[in-house]
Coordinates of C-alpha atoms and ligand atoms in Angstrom, one line a residue:
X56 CA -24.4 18.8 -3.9
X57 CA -20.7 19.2 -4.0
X58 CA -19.1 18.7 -6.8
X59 CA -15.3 19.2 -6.6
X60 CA -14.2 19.3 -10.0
X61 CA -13.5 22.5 -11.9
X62 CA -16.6 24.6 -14.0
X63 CA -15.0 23.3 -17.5
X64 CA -13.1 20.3 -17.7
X65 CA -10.2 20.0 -20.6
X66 CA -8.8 16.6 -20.4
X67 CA -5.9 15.1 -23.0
X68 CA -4.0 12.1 -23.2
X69 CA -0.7 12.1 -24.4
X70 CA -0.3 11.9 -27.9
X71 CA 0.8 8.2 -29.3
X72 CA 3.8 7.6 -31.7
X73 CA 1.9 7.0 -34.9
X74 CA 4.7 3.5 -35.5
X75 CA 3.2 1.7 -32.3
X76 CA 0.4 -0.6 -32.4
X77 CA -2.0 0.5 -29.4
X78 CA -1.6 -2.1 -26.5
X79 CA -3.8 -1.8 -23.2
X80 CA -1.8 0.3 -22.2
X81 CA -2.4 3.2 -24.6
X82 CA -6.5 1.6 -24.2
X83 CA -6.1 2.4 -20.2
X84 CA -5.4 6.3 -20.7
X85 CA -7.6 6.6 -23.7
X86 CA -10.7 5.4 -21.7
X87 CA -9.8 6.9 -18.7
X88 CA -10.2 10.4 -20.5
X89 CA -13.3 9.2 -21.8
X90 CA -14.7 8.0 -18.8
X91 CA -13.9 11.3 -16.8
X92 CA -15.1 13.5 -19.9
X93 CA -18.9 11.7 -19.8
X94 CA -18.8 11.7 -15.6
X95 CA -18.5 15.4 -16.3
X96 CA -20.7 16.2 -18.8
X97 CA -22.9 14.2 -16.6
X98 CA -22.3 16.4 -13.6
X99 CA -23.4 19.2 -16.5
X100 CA -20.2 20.5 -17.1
X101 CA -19.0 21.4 -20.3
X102 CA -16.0 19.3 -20.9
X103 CA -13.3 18.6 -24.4
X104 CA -11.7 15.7 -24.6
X105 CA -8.3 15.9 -26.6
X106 CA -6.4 12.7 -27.9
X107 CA -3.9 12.3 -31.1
X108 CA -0.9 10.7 -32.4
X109 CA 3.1 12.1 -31.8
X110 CA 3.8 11.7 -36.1
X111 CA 7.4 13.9 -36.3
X112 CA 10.9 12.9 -35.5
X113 CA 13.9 9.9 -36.0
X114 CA 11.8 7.4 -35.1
X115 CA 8.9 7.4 -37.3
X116 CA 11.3 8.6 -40.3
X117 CA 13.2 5.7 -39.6
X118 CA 9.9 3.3 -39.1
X119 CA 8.9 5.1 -42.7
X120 CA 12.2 4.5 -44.4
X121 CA 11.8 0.4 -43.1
X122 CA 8.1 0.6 -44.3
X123 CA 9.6 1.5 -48.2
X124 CA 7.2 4.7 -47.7
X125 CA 7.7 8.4 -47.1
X126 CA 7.2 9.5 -43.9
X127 CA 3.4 11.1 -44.3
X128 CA 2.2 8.3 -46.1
X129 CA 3.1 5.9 -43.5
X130 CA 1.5 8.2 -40.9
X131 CA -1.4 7.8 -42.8
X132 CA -1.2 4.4 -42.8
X133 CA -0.7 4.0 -39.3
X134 CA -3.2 6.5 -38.1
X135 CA -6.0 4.5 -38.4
X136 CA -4.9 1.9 -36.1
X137 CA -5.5 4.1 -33.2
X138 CA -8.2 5.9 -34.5
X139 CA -10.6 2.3 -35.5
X140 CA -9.5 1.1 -31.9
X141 CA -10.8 4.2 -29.9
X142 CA -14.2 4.1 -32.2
X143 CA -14.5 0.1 -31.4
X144 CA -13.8 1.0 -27.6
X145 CA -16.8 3.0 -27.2
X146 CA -13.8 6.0 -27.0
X147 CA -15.8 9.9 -28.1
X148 CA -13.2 12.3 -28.5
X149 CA -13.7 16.0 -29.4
X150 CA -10.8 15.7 -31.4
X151 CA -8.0 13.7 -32.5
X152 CA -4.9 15.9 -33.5
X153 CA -2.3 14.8 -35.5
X154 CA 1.1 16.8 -34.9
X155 CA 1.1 16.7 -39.2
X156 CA -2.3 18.5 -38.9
X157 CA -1.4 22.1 -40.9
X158 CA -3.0 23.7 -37.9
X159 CA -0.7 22.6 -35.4
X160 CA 2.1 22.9 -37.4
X161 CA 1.6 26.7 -38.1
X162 CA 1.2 27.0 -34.5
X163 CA 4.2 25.4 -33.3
X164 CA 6.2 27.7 -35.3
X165 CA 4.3 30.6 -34.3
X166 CA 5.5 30.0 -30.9
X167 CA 9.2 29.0 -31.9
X168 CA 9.0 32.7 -33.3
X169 CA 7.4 34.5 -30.6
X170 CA 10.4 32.9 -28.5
X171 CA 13.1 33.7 -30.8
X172 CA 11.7 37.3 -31.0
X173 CA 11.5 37.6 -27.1
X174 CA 15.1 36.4 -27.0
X175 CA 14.2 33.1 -25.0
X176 CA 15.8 31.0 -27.9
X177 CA 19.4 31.1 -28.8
X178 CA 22.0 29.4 -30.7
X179 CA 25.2 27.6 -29.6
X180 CA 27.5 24.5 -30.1
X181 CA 26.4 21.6 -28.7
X182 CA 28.1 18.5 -27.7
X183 CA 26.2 15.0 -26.0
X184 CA 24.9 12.0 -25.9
X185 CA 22.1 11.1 -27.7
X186 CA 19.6 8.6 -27.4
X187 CA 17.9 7.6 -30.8
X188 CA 14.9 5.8 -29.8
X189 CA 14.3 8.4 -26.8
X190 CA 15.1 11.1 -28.9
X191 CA 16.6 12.5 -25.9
X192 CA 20.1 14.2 -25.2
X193 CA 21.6 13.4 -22.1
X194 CA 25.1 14.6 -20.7
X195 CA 27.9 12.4 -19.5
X196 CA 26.8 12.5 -15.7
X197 CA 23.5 11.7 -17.1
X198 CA 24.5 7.7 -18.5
X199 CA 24.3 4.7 -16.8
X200 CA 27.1 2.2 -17.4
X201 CA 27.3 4.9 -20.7
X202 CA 23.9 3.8 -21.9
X203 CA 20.7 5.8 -22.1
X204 CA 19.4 6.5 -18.6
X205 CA 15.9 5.8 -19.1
X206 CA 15.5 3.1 -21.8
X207 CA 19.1 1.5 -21.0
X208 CA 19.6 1.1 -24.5
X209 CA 23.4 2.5 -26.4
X210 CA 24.0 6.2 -27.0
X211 CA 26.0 7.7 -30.0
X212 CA 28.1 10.9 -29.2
X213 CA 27.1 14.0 -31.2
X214 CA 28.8 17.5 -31.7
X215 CA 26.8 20.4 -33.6
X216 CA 25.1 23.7 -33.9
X217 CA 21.5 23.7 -32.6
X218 CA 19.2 26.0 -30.8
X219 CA 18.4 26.2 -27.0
X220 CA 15.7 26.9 -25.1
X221 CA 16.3 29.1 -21.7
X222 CA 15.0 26.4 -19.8
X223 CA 17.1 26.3 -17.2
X224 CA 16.0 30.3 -15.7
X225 CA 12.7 28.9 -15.5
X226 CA 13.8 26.5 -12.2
X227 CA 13.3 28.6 -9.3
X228 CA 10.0 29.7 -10.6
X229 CA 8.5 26.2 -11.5
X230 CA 9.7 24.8 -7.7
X231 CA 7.9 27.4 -6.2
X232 CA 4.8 27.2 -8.8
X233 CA 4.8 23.2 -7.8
X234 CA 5.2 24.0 -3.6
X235 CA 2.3 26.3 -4.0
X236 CA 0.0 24.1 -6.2
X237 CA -0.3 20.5 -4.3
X238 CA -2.3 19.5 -7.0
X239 CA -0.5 20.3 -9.7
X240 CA 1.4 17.2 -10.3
X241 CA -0.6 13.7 -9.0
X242 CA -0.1 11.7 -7.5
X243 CA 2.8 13.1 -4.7
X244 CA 5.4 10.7 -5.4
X245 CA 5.8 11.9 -9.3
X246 CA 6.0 15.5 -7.6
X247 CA 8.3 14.9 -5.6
X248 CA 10.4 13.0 -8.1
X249 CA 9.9 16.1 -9.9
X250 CA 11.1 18.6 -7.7
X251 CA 14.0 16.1 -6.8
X252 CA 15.1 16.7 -10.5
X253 CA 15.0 19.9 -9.9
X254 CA 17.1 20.4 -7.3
X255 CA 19.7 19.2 -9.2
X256 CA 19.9 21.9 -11.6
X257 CA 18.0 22.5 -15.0
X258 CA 19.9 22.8 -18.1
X259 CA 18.8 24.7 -21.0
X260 CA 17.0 22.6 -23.8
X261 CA 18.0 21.5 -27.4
X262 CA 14.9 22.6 -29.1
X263 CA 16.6 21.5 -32.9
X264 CA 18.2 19.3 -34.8
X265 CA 20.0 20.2 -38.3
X266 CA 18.1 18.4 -41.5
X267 CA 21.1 17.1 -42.4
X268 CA 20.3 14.3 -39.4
X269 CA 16.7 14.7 -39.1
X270 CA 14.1 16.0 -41.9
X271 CA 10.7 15.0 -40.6
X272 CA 9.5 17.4 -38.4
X273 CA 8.7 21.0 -38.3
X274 CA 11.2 23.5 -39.7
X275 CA 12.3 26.6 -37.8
X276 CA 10.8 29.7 -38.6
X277 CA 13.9 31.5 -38.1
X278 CA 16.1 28.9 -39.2
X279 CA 15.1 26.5 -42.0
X280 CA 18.2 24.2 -41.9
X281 CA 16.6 23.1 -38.5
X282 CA 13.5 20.9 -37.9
X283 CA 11.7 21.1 -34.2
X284 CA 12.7 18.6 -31.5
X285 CA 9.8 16.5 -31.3
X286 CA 9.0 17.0 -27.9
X287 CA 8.8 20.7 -28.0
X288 CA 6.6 19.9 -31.2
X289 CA 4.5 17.0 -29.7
X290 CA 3.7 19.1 -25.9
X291 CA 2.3 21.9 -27.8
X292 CA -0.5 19.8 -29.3
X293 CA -2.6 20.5 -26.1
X294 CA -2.7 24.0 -27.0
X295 CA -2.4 24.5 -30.6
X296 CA -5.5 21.9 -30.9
X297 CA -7.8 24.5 -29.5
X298 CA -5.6 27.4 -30.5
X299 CA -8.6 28.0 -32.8
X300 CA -10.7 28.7 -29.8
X301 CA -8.2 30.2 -27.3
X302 CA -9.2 33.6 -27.3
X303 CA -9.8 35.2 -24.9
X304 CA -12.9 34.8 -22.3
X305 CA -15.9 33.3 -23.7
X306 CA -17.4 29.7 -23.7
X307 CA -14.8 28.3 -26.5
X308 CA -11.7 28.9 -24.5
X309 CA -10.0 25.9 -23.2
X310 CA -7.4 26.2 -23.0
X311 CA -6.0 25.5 -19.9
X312 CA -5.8 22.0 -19.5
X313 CA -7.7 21.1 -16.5
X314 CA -5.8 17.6 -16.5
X315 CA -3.4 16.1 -18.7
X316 CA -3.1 12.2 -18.1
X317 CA -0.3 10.1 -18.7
X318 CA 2.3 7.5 -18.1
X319 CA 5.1 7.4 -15.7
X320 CA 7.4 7.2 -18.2
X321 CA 6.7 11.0 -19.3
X322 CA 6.7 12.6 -16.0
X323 CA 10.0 15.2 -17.1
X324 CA 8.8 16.5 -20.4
X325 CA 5.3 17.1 -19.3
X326 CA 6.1 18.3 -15.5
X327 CA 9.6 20.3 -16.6
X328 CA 9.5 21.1 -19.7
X329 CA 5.8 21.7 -20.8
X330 CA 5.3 24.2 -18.2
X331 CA 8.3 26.5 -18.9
X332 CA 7.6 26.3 -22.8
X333 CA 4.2 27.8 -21.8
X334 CA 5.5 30.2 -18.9
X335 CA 8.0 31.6 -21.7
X336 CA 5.7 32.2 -24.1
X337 CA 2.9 33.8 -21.3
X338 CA 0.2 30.9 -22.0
X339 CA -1.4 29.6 -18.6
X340 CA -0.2 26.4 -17.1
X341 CA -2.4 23.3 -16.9
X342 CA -4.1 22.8 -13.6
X343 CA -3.3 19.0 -13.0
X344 CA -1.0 16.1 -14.9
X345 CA -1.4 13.1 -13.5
X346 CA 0.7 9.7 -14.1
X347 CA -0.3 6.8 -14.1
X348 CA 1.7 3.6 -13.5
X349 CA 1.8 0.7 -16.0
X350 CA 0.3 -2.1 -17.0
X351 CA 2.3 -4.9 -16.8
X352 CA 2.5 -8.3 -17.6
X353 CA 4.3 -10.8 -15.2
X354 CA 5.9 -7.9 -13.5
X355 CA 7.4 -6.7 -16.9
X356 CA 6.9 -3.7 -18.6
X357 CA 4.8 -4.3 -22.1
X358 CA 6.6 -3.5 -25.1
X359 CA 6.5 -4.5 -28.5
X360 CA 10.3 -5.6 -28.4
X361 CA 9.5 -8.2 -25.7
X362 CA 6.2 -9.4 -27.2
X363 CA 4.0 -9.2 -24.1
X364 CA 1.5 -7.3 -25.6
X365 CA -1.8 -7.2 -24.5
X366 CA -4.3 -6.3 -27.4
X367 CA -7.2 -4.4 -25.9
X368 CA -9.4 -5.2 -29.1
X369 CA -8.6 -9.7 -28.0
X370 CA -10.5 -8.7 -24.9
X371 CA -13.2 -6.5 -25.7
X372 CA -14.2 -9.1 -28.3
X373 CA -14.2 -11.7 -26.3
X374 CA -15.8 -10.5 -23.3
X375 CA -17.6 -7.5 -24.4
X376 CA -15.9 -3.8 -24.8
X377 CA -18.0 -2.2 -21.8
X378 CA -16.7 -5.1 -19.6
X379 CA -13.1 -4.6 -20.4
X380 CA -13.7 -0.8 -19.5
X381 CA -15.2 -1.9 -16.4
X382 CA -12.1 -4.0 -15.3
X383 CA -9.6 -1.6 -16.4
X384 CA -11.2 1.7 -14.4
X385 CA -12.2 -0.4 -11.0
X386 CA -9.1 -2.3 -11.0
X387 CA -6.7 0.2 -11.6
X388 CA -5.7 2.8 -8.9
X389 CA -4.5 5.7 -10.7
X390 CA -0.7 6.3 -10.1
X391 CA 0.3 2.4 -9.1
X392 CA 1.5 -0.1 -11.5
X393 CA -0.7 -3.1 -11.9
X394 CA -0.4 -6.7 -13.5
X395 CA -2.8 -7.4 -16.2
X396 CA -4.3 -11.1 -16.0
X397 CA -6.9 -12.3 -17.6
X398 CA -8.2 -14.4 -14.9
X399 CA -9.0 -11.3 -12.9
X400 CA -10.8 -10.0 -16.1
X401 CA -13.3 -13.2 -15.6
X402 CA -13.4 -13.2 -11.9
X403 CA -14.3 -9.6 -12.0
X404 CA -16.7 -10.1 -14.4
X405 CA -18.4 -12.6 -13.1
X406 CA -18.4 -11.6 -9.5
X407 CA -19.7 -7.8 -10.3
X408 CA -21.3 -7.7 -13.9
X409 CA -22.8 -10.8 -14.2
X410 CA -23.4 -12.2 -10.1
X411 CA -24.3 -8.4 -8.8
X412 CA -25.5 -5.9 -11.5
X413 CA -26.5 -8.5 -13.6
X414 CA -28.6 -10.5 -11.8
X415 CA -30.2 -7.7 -9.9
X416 CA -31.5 -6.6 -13.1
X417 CA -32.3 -9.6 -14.4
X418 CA -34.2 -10.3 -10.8
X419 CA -36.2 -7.3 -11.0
X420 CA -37.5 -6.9 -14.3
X421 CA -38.7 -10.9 -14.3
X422 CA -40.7 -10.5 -11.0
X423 CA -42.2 -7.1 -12.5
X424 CA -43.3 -9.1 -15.5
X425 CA -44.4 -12.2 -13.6
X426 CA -46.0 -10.4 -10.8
X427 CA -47.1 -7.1 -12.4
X428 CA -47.5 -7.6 -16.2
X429 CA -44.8 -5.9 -16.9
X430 CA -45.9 -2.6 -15.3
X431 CA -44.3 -0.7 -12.1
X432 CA -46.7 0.4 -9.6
X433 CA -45.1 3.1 -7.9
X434 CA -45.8 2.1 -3.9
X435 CA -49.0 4.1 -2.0
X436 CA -47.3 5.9 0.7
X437 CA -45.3 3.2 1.8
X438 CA -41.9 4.1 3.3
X439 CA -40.4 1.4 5.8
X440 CA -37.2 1.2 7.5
X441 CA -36.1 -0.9 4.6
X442 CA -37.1 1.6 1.7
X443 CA -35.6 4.7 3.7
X444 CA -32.0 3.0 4.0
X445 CA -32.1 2.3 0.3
X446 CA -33.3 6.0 -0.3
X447 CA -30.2 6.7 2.2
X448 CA -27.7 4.6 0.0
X449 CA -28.8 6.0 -3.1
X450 CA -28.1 9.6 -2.3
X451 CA -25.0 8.6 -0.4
X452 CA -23.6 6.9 -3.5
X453 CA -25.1 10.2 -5.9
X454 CA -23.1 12.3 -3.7
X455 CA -20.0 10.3 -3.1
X456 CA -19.6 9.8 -6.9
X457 CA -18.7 13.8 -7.9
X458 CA -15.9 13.3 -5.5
X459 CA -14.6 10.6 -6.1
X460 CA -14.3 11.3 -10.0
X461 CA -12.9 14.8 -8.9
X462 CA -9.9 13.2 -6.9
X463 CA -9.7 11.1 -9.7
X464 CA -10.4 7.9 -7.7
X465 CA -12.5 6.4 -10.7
X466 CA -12.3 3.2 -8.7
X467 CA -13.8 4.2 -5.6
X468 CA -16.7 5.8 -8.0
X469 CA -17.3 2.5 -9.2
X470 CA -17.2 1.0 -5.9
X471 CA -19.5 2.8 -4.4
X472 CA -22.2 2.1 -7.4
X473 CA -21.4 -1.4 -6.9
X474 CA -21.9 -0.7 -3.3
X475 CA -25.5 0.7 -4.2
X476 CA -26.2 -2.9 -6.4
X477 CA -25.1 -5.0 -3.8
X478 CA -27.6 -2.8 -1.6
X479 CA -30.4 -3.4 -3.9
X480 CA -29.5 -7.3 -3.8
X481 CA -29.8 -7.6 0.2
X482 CA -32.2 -5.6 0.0
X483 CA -34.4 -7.9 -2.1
X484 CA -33.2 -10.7 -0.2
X485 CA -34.6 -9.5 3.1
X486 CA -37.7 -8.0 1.6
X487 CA -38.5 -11.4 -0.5
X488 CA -41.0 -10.2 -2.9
X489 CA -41.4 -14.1 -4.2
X490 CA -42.9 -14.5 -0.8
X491 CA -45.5 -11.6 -1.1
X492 CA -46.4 -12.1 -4.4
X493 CA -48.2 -15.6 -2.2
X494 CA -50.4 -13.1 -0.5
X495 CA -52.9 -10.7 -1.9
X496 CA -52.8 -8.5 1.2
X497 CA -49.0 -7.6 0.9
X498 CA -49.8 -6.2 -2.6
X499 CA -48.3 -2.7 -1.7
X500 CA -45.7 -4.2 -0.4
X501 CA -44.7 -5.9 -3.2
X502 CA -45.1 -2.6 -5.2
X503 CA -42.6 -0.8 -3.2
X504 CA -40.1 -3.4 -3.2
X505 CA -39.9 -3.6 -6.9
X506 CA -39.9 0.3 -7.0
X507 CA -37.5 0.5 -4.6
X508 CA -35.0 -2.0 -6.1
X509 CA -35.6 -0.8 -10.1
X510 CA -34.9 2.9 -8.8
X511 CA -32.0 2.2 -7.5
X512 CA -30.9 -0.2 -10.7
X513 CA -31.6 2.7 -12.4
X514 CA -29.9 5.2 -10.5
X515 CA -26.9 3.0 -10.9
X516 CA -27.6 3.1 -14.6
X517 CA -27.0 6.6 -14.5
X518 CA -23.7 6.0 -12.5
X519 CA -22.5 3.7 -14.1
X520 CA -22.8 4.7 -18.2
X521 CA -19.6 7.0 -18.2
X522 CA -18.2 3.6 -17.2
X523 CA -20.0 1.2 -19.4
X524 CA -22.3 3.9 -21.8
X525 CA -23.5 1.1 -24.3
X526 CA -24.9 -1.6 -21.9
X527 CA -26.1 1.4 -19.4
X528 CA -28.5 2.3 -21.6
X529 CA -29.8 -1.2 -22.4
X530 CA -29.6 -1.3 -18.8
X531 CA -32.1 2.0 -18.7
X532 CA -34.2 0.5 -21.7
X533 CA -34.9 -2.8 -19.9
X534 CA -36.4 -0.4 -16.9
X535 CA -38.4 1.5 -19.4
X536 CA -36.2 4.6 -19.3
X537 CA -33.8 6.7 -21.4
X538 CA -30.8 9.0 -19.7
X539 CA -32.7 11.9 -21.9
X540 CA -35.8 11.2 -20.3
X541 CA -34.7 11.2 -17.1
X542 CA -33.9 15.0 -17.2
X543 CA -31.2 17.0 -18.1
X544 CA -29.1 17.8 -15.3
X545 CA -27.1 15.7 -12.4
X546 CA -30.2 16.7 -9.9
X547 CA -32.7 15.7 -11.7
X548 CA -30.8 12.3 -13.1
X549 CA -30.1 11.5 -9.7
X550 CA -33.2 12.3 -8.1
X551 CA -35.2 9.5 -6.3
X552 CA -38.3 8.4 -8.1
X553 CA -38.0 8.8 -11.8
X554 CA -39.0 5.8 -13.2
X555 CA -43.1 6.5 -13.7
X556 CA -46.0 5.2 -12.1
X557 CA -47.7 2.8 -14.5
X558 CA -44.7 2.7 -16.6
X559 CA -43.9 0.0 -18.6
X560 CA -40.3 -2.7 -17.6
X561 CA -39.7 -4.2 -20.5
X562 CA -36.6 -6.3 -19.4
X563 CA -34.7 -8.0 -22.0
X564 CA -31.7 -10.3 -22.4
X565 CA -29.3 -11.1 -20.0
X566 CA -27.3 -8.0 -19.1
X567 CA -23.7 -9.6 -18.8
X568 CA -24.1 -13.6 -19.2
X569 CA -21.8 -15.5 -17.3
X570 CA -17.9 -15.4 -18.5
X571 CA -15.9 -19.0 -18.8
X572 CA -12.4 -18.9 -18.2
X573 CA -10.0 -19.6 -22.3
X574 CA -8.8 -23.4 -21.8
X575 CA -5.2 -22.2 -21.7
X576 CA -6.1 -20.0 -18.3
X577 CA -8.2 -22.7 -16.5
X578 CA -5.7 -24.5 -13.8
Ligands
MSP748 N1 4.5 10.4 -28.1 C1 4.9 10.4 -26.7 C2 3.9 11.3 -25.9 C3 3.9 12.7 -26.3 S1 2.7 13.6 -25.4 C4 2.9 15.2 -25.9 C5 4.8 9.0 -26.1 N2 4.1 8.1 -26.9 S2 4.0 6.6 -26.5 O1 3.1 6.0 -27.6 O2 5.3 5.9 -26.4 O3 3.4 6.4 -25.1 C6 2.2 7.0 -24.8 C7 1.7 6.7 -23.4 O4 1.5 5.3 -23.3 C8 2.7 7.1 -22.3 O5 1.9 7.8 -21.4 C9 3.1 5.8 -21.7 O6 3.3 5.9 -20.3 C10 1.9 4.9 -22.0 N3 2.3 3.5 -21.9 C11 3.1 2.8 -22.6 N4 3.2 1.5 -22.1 C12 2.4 1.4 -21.1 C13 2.0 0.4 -20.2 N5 2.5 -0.8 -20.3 N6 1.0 0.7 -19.3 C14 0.4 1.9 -19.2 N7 0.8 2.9 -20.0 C15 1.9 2.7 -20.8 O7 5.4 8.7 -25.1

């Protein structure tokens, strides 16, 4: 079996603002990385899964100072917003930094000294345009109609002493080290909006700003009238949260990144900047970052300030949290914007959870009960046309899946497990098992129908529980299995004929009941 991915896999999200309330957004990348951590670790590969919240700079001091709270006290506060969402998601992370952890902090300035030391840091005047809610400089040539570029709000003009980074003698190495790496930045049109940045120059980078603008964040080691920009403090999160383990060689060692996921919207920090911070201070570059697009919401961008918020926790309630991860990975293609309705929630829903998987299972395990008294009678030697294509499908589908999570086409790995259900319902529809359950000599046929088409719910099972881990294993349970008991490794999970002779179907409730359209929606 070929599985494409790398022998560890180190996978982060970016780290959230600690003043935002998570929106589906934030949900999206969060269960993404969850969903390609477990789809490794099923394919037996050791895998960490970083996520965190961005807790230094303007904007949170200024959220704090609104809030009548100092500004780690309202980090606290906030904090468990994200983290009671991911635990209510079904979301298992190895760990969740926070860029306030002591940790991180005395790693960030351990690297702000190895630069200064190595002479890659320097001080000089400074004079721009600055962004507040970006927390971004930007020159002149930089402002649209002499507002932000990105965000299009207004910038004030500022004129200091601050500390640079050499950024900007790191361009002709990182063009080539993108060229030679195709992967390194996903999907192609981020990397080539990236090396079209490039080409117009790199400047160096503003790496502080003086206390007597900014307090909260990390103070300079060689400087303490400075704090850190928050960037340069929030990128090195991916390393300093496994710093502990970053030694050299040996199972521990993470660090790289295999992939770092995140939004559009962060493309330059993590594609320009992040990997000259690391090449300057001799740390290894991740292997991938891929963006994703946005949700949006009527063709608009979801932000708190326009209040078209989409609350993941609304959906998950109402239509179960391993359904909502369903929708999001299958009808999301990584790197494309997409419009979040709720009416494609339902129709998806309905049409594969309840109509396909659902029902299949629900099909199965009642004829086993009615027909067999509950008990699977693995077939004697039968092995039909019919049988062999669904033998055929199944290790198809358990060989297509490996690839498809390692070009990180999660969609097209559900697909082609919903492919595999679908299978198993034409396949009961042609075989008819009602109909020889009528006639005492098609006995064994019967048998090997219901085998084949509970072996393949289950193998599905298996595919599927990165996805959907909670009603994967009911799933499992309703066929009389456990993912434990099935064996340890991909193989041997995958394998055709697991479920035992003689063992016990015990089915259960309705997997994924049928979804009704909220009043408001229906037209
Ligand atoms: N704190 C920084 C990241 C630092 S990483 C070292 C940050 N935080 S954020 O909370 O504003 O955004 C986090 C992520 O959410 C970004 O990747 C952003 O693209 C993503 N999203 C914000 N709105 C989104 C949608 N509407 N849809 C999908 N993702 C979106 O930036």
């Amino acid at each position: 079996m070929k599985i494409t991915t790398a022998d560890r896999f180190y996978v982060t999200t970016p780290i959230y603002y600690v003043n935002g309330i998570p929106h589906i957004g934030h949900a999206y990348t969060t269960i993404l990385a969850d969903v390609l951590t477990r789809y490794h670790r099923l394919f037996g590969k050791p895998a960490y899964f970083l996520t965190g919240t961005d807790e230094h700079g303007l904007k949170i001091q200024q959220a704090a100072d609104t809030a009548g709270m100092g500004p780690k006290a309202y980090c606290d506060s906030m904090v468990g917003n994200f983290m009671e969402l991911w635990e209510r998601l079904g979301i298992r992370y190895d760990r969740f930094i926070r860029t306030t952890d002591d940790d991180h902090i005395a790693y960030v300035q351990e690297i702000l000294q190895r630069l200064w030391e190595a002479g890659e840091i320097y001080s000089s005047p400074y004079q721009g345009w600055y962004c507040i809610p970006d927390e971004r400089f930007w020159t002149e040539k930089d402002l649209v109609e002499g507002n932000c570029p990105e965000c299009g709000r207004p910038v004030i003009e500022l004129e200091e002493e601050n500390y640079f980074f050499k950024m900007g003698s790191y361009r002709e190495w990182l063009v080539e080290h993108i060229e030679a790496n195709p992967d390194f930045i996903f999907p192609v049109t981020r990397k080539n909006e990236v090396l079209g940045f490039l080409r117009q120059g790199l400047a160096d980078l503003c790496i502080s700003r003086p206390k007597s603008r900014l307090e909260w964040g990390i103070p300079l080691p060689f400087d303490s009238k400075y704090v850190t920009y928050v960037w340069f403090d929030a990128l090195l999160n991916y390393v300093s949260a496994v710093a502990e383990t970053a030694g050299p060689g040996g199972e521990e060692n993470w660090w790289p990144a295999d992939l770092h996921l995140i939004g559009k919207d962060i493309v330059t920090t993590h594609c320009v900047y992040w990997p000259t911070m690391l090449k300057a201070a001799d740390l290894p570059l991740p292997k991938r970052i891929a963006a994703h697009g946005w949700w949006l919401v009527e063709e608009e961008k979801m932000s708190k300030s326009r209040g078209n918020v989409v609350r993941p926790l609304d959906l998950a309630q109402q239509y179960g949290v391993d359904a909502f991860r369903y929708f999001l990975m299958k009808d999301m293609t990584l790197g494309q914007d997409r419009s979040f309705s709720e009416v494609d929630l339902v129709r998806r829903y309905n049409s594969d959870l309840a109509n396909d998987l659902g029902n299949a299972l629900s099909r199965v395990t009642k004829m086993v009960q009615r027909y067999r008294g509950g008990l699977l009678n693995p077939p004697d030697g039968l092995d039909e046309a019919p049988e062999a294509e669904m033998k055929e499908v199944a290790t198809r589908v358990k060989e297509s899946v490996p690839d498809a999570i390692g070009a990180l086409e999660v969609s097209r790995a559900v697909d082609e497990v919903m492919e595999l259900v679908r299978a198993t319902n034409r396949y009961l529809e042609s075989r008819e098992p009602w109909q020889l359950a009528k006639d005492e000599q098609k006995g064994n046929l019967l048998d090997a129908t219901l085998y084949t088409a509970a072996e393949s719910l289950r193998l599905a099972g298996v595919l599927l529980s990165p996805v959907m881990p909670a009603k994967m294993t009911e799933l499992l349970a309703q066929l009389g299995i456990t993912l434990e008991e099935a064996g340890g490794d991909y193989e041997s999970l995958t394998a055709w004929g697991v479920l035992a002779a003689g063992g016990s179907v015990p089915g259960g409730d309705s997997l994924f009941p049928r979804a009704e359209l909220p009043e408001d929606l229906q037209d």
